[in-house]
Tab-separated table of C-alpha atoms in Angstrom:
chain	number	residue	atom	x	y	z
A	682	GLU	CA	13.628	3.890	-13.139
A	683	ASP	CA	10.321	4.840	-11.579
A	684	GLN	CA	10.696	6.167	-8.015
A	685	VAL	CA	9.235	8.031	-5.388
A	686	THR	CA	10.835	10.446	-2.699
A	687	GLN	CA	8.952	11.735	0.170
A	688	SER	CA	9.993	14.719	2.495
A	689	PRO	CA	10.444	15.289	5.362
A	690	GLU	CA	10.882	11.991	6.994
A	691	ALA	CA	9.311	13.048	10.078
A	692	LEU	CA	7.353	16.182	11.073
A	693	ARG	CA	6.156	17.398	14.455
A	694	LEU	CA	3.392	19.992	14.574
A	695	GLN	CA	1.389	21.701	17.310
A	696	GLU	CA	-2.375	21.261	16.954
A	697	GLY	CA	-3.564	23.882	14.468
A	698	GLU	CA	-0.300	24.395	12.948
A	699	SER	CA	-0.813	23.906	9.080
A	700	SER	CA	2.054	22.354	7.037
A	701	SER	CA	2.715	20.427	3.714
A	702	LEU	CA	4.289	17.118	2.922
A	703	ASN	CA	5.960	16.654	-0.381
A	704	CYS	CA	6.207	13.891	-2.618
A	705	SER	CA	8.637	13.972	-5.723
A	706	TYR	CA	8.339	11.404	-8.342
A	707	THR	CA	9.905	10.155	-11.486
A	708	VAL	CA	7.802	7.796	-13.613
A	709	SER	CA	7.386	6.605	-17.334
A	710	GLY	CA	3.904	7.860	-18.024
A	711	LEU	CA	1.801	8.443	-15.029
A	712	ARG	CA	-1.452	6.569	-14.606
A	713	GLY	CA	-2.023	7.921	-11.074
A	714	LEU	CA	-0.589	9.304	-7.847
A	715	PHE	CA	-1.924	7.940	-4.677
A	716	TRP	CA	-1.725	9.159	-1.058
A	717	TYR	CA	-2.434	6.810	1.657
A	718	ARG	CA	-2.430	7.029	5.498
A	719	GLN	CA	-0.987	4.341	7.622
A	720	ASP	CA	-1.265	3.927	11.315
A	721	PRO	CA	1.282	1.692	13.224
A	722	GLY	CA	0.852	-1.918	12.786
A	723	LYS	CA	-2.080	-1.373	10.194
A	724	GLY	CA	-2.713	-1.443	6.534
A	725	PRO	CA	-2.564	1.714	4.209
A	726	GLU	CA	-5.774	3.622	4.261
A	727	PHE	CA	-6.771	5.102	0.842
A	728	LEU	CA	-6.860	8.925	0.930
A	729	PHE	CA	-6.755	10.296	-2.592
A	730	THR	CA	-5.820	9.517	-6.271
A	731	LEU	CA	-4.613	12.253	-8.610
A	732	TYR	CA	-4.268	11.635	-12.316
A	733	SER	CA	-3.082	14.817	-13.966
A	734	ALA	CA	-1.027	17.945	-13.285
A	735	GLY	CA	-3.128	20.626	-11.799
A	736	GLU	CA	-5.684	18.439	-10.236
A	737	GLU	CA	-6.558	18.843	-6.534
A	738	LYS	CA	-8.583	16.875	-4.289
A	739	GLU	CA	-9.750	17.638	-0.574
A	740	LYS	CA	-11.085	15.691	2.463
A	741	GLU	CA	-11.679	17.251	5.762
A	742	ARG	CA	-8.242	18.917	6.789
A	743	LEU	CA	-6.234	17.394	3.728
A	744	LYS	CA	-5.756	18.564	0.371
A	745	ALA	CA	-3.691	17.067	-2.225
A	746	THR	CA	-2.230	18.730	-5.296
A	747	LEU	CA	-0.120	17.426	-8.412
A	748	THR	CA	2.277	18.864	-10.692
A	749	LYS	CA	4.333	17.056	-13.207
A	750	LYS	CA	7.176	16.334	-10.889
A	751	GLU	CA	5.574	16.475	-7.422
A	752	SER	CA	2.504	16.231	-5.250
A	753	PHE	CA	1.899	18.118	-1.963
A	754	LEU	CA	-0.413	16.847	0.875
A	755	HIS	CA	-1.464	20.059	2.741
A	756	ILE	CA	-2.680	19.614	6.200
A	757	THR	CA	-4.758	22.487	7.552
A	758	ALA	CA	-5.172	22.968	11.337
A	759	PRO	CA	-4.090	19.403	12.172
A	760	LYS	CA	-5.503	17.627	15.158
A	761	PRO	CA	-3.728	14.858	17.196
A	762	GLU	CA	-5.746	12.251	15.517
A	763	ASP	CA	-4.150	13.184	12.134
A	764	SER	CA	-0.907	11.730	13.508
A	765	ALA	CA	0.211	8.791	11.190
A	766	THR	CA	2.620	7.980	8.541
A	767	TYR	CA	1.457	9.451	5.131
A	768	LEU	CA	2.390	7.329	2.124
A	769	CYS	CA	2.706	8.519	-1.534
A	770	ALA	CA	2.745	6.029	-4.386
A	771	VAL	CA	2.752	6.203	-8.211
A	772	GLN	CA	1.455	3.832	-10.732
A	773	ALA	CA	2.802	4.018	-14.390
A	774	ARG	CA	0.794	3.122	-17.300
A	775	ASN	CA	0.453	-0.441	-18.372
A	776	THR	CA	1.244	-1.728	-15.056
A	777	ASP	CA	-0.705	-2.835	-11.983
A	778	LYS	CA	1.796	-2.072	-9.312
A	779	LEU	CA	2.142	0.951	-7.137
A	780	ILE	CA	5.659	2.170	-6.315
A	781	PHE	CA	5.696	3.701	-2.709
A	782	GLY	CA	7.807	6.149	-0.969
A	783	THR	CA	9.129	5.658	2.562
A	784	GLY	CA	6.458	8.048	4.001
A	785	THR	CA	6.401	10.911	6.321
A	786	ARG	CA	5.651	10.230	9.948
A	787	LEU	CA	3.446	13.082	11.215
A	788	GLN	CA	2.955	13.667	14.955
A	789	VAL	CA	0.535	16.431	15.907
A	790	PHE	CA	0.646	17.446	19.616
A	791	PRO	CA	-2.113	19.059	21.523
B	913	GLU	CA	-18.125	-0.285	5.604
B	914	PRO	CA	-16.694	-3.142	3.455
B	915	GLU	CA	-13.148	-4.170	4.391
B	916	VAL	CA	-10.506	-6.594	3.252
B	917	THR	CA	-9.845	-9.088	5.920
B	918	GLN	CA	-6.588	-10.973	6.457
B	919	THR	CA	-5.841	-14.062	8.763
B	920	PRO	CA	-3.868	-14.619	10.652
B	921	SER	CA	-2.812	-11.254	12.195
B	922	HIS	CA	0.565	-12.727	13.219
B	923	GLN	CA	2.088	-16.030	12.091
B	924	VAL	CA	5.543	-17.371	13.433
B	925	THR	CA	7.110	-20.171	11.428
B	926	GLN	CA	10.482	-21.945	11.184
B	927	MET	CA	12.855	-21.458	8.297
B	928	GLY	CA	11.928	-23.786	5.575
B	929	GLN	CA	8.360	-24.188	6.475
B	930	GLU	CA	5.392	-23.510	4.255
B	931	VAL	CA	3.004	-20.684	5.159
B	932	ILE	CA	-0.413	-19.719	3.757
B	933	LEU	CA	-1.530	-16.187	4.224
B	934	ARG	CA	-5.275	-15.703	3.676
B	935	CYS	CA	-7.306	-12.737	2.577
B	936	VAL	CA	-10.993	-12.077	2.018
B	937	PRO	CA	-11.257	-9.200	-0.484
B	938	ILE	CA	-14.238	-7.090	-0.809
B	939	SER	CA	-17.014	-9.013	-2.305
B	940	ASN	CA	-17.613	-7.005	-5.562
B	941	HIS	CA	-13.983	-6.317	-6.242
B	942	LEU	CA	-12.214	-7.993	-9.254
B	943	TYR	CA	-8.602	-7.363	-8.767
B	944	PHE	CA	-6.531	-8.608	-6.050
B	945	TYR	CA	-3.016	-7.808	-4.930
B	946	TRP	CA	-0.344	-8.788	-2.425
B	947	TYR	CA	2.192	-6.277	-1.093
B	948	ARG	CA	4.807	-6.674	1.664
B	949	GLN	CA	6.577	-4.196	3.897
B	950	ILE	CA	9.729	-5.216	5.732
B	951	LEU	CA	10.266	-3.477	8.876
B	952	GLY	CA	11.279	0.189	8.486
B	953	GLN	CA	11.277	-0.179	4.643
B	954	LYS	CA	8.815	0.590	1.850
B	955	VAL	CA	5.694	-1.068	0.826
B	956	GLU	CA	6.662	-3.331	-2.158
B	957	PHE	CA	4.465	-4.912	-4.839
B	958	LEU	CA	4.448	-8.734	-5.190
B	959	VAL	CA	1.791	-9.733	-7.365
B	960	SER	CA	-1.653	-8.808	-8.949
B	961	PHE	CA	-4.332	-11.330	-9.741
B	962	TYR	CA	-7.193	-11.017	-12.226
B	963	ASN	CA	-9.716	-13.382	-13.637
B	964	ASN	CA	-8.127	-16.382	-11.814
B	965	GLU	CA	-4.441	-15.843	-13.038
B	966	ILE	CA	-1.473	-13.585	-12.209
B	967	SER	CA	-1.700	-10.246	-14.076
B	968	GLU	CA	1.762	-9.066	-13.016
B	969	LYS	CA	4.483	-10.073	-10.576
B	970	SER	CA	7.573	-8.372	-9.156
B	971	GLU	CA	11.152	-9.767	-9.095
B	972	ILE	CA	10.493	-10.577	-5.479
B	973	PHE	CA	7.649	-13.039	-6.417
B	974	ASP	CA	10.003	-15.980	-7.486
B	975	ASP	CA	9.110	-19.688	-7.569
B	976	GLN	CA	8.822	-19.889	-3.782
B	977	PHE	CA	5.711	-17.762	-4.026
B	978	SER	CA	2.188	-18.585	-5.423
B	979	VAL	CA	-1.209	-17.222	-5.285
B	980	GLU	CA	-4.589	-18.901	-5.511
B	981	ARG	CA	-8.289	-18.081	-5.376
B	982	PRO	CA	-9.551	-21.276	-4.247
B	983	ASP	CA	-13.152	-20.221	-4.164
B	984	GLY	CA	-15.305	-17.233	-4.608
B	985	SER	CA	-14.239	-15.465	-1.510
B	986	ASN	CA	-10.716	-16.201	-0.399
B	987	PHE	CA	-7.271	-15.117	-1.991
B	988	THR	CA	-4.232	-16.680	-0.559
B	989	LEU	CA	-0.455	-16.248	-0.819
B	990	LYS	CA	1.782	-19.440	-0.227
B	991	ILE	CA	5.465	-19.333	0.465
B	992	ARG	CA	6.711	-22.637	-0.007
B	993	SER	CA	10.000	-22.714	1.868
B	994	THR	CA	10.219	-19.681	4.089
B	995	LYS	CA	13.623	-17.769	4.562
B	996	LEU	CA	14.565	-15.275	7.286
B	997	GLU	CA	14.330	-12.448	4.752
B	998	ASP	CA	10.744	-13.254	4.295
B	999	SER	CA	9.854	-11.777	7.592
B	1000	ALA	CA	7.660	-8.932	6.863
B	1001	MET	CA	4.157	-7.414	7.022
B	1002	TYR	CA	2.040	-8.823	4.182
B	1003	PHE	CA	-0.829	-6.711	2.959
B	1004	CYS	CA	-3.679	-8.041	0.667
B	1005	ALA	CA	-5.519	-5.313	-1.325
B	1006	SER	CA	-8.531	-5.444	-3.813
B	1007	SER	CA	-10.001	-3.027	-6.199
B	1008	VAL	CA	-13.019	-2.769	-8.435
B	1009	GLU	CA	-11.106	-1.484	-11.334
B	1010	LEU	CA	-7.722	-2.337	-12.968
B	1011	GLY	CA	-5.068	-0.581	-11.372
B	1012	MET	CA	-5.142	0.753	-7.822
B	1013	SER	CA	-7.711	3.301	-7.979
B	1014	GLU	CA	-9.402	3.388	-4.502
B	1015	ALA	CA	-7.828	0.136	-3.576
B	1016	PHE	CA	-8.448	-1.183	-0.125
B	1017	PHE	CA	-5.735	-2.686	2.000
B	1018	GLY	CA	-6.237	-5.329	4.651
B	1019	GLN	CA	-4.679	-5.040	8.135
B	1020	GLY	CA	-1.853	-7.124	7.219
B	1021	THR	CA	-0.400	-10.474	8.486
B	1022	ARG	CA	2.909	-10.006	10.287
B	1023	LEU	CA	5.096	-12.991	9.182
B	1024	THR	CA	8.130	-13.743	11.467
B	1025	VAL	CA	10.513	-16.556	10.280
B	1026	VAL	CA	12.732	-17.873	12.860
């Protein structure tokens, strides 16, 4: 069964304190792995798509990496505005649907 | 910046009533989706829609649910006879390509069934 597990569930960081969020997945043929940011009461906001092991993508203070079993979202020198829930999702080949993890709730304090 | 628009933002309905949730996808997008998120749980796929027909649906999307693209801009989700367990945040999404590459989600409709 295709599934996604994210850790930790919650993460509290001081402003400027870099860290990483983990997304472990099992999927029957990966089409893509997606990272989204979700603010309270809002819809998921697209961040990255990764398609193959070894791929990396960056956007501002965020960098996503992918292996055959997991993905990491690295946050460098976070700011309070980076506080949100970060969702990981996978899509298998021959399907339209995304399978989401439960997310990591990130809080960054000044 | 183009965005997916959903209305209403919040809907309260009595159990057994029909509800229609509305979405305006981004104008040049061809693929449309509905997801839901029960409070405190994962975002779950409901249905995908392309070329005026359902492309894929989940086990959640039973006979009580239907989708429609009544005109060139709107995409609707209808729940025929709501149940308490239908209470959730419903998200519409759209993408240019098949699959979810750079798919954009709307802000959601919070459905409360009482």
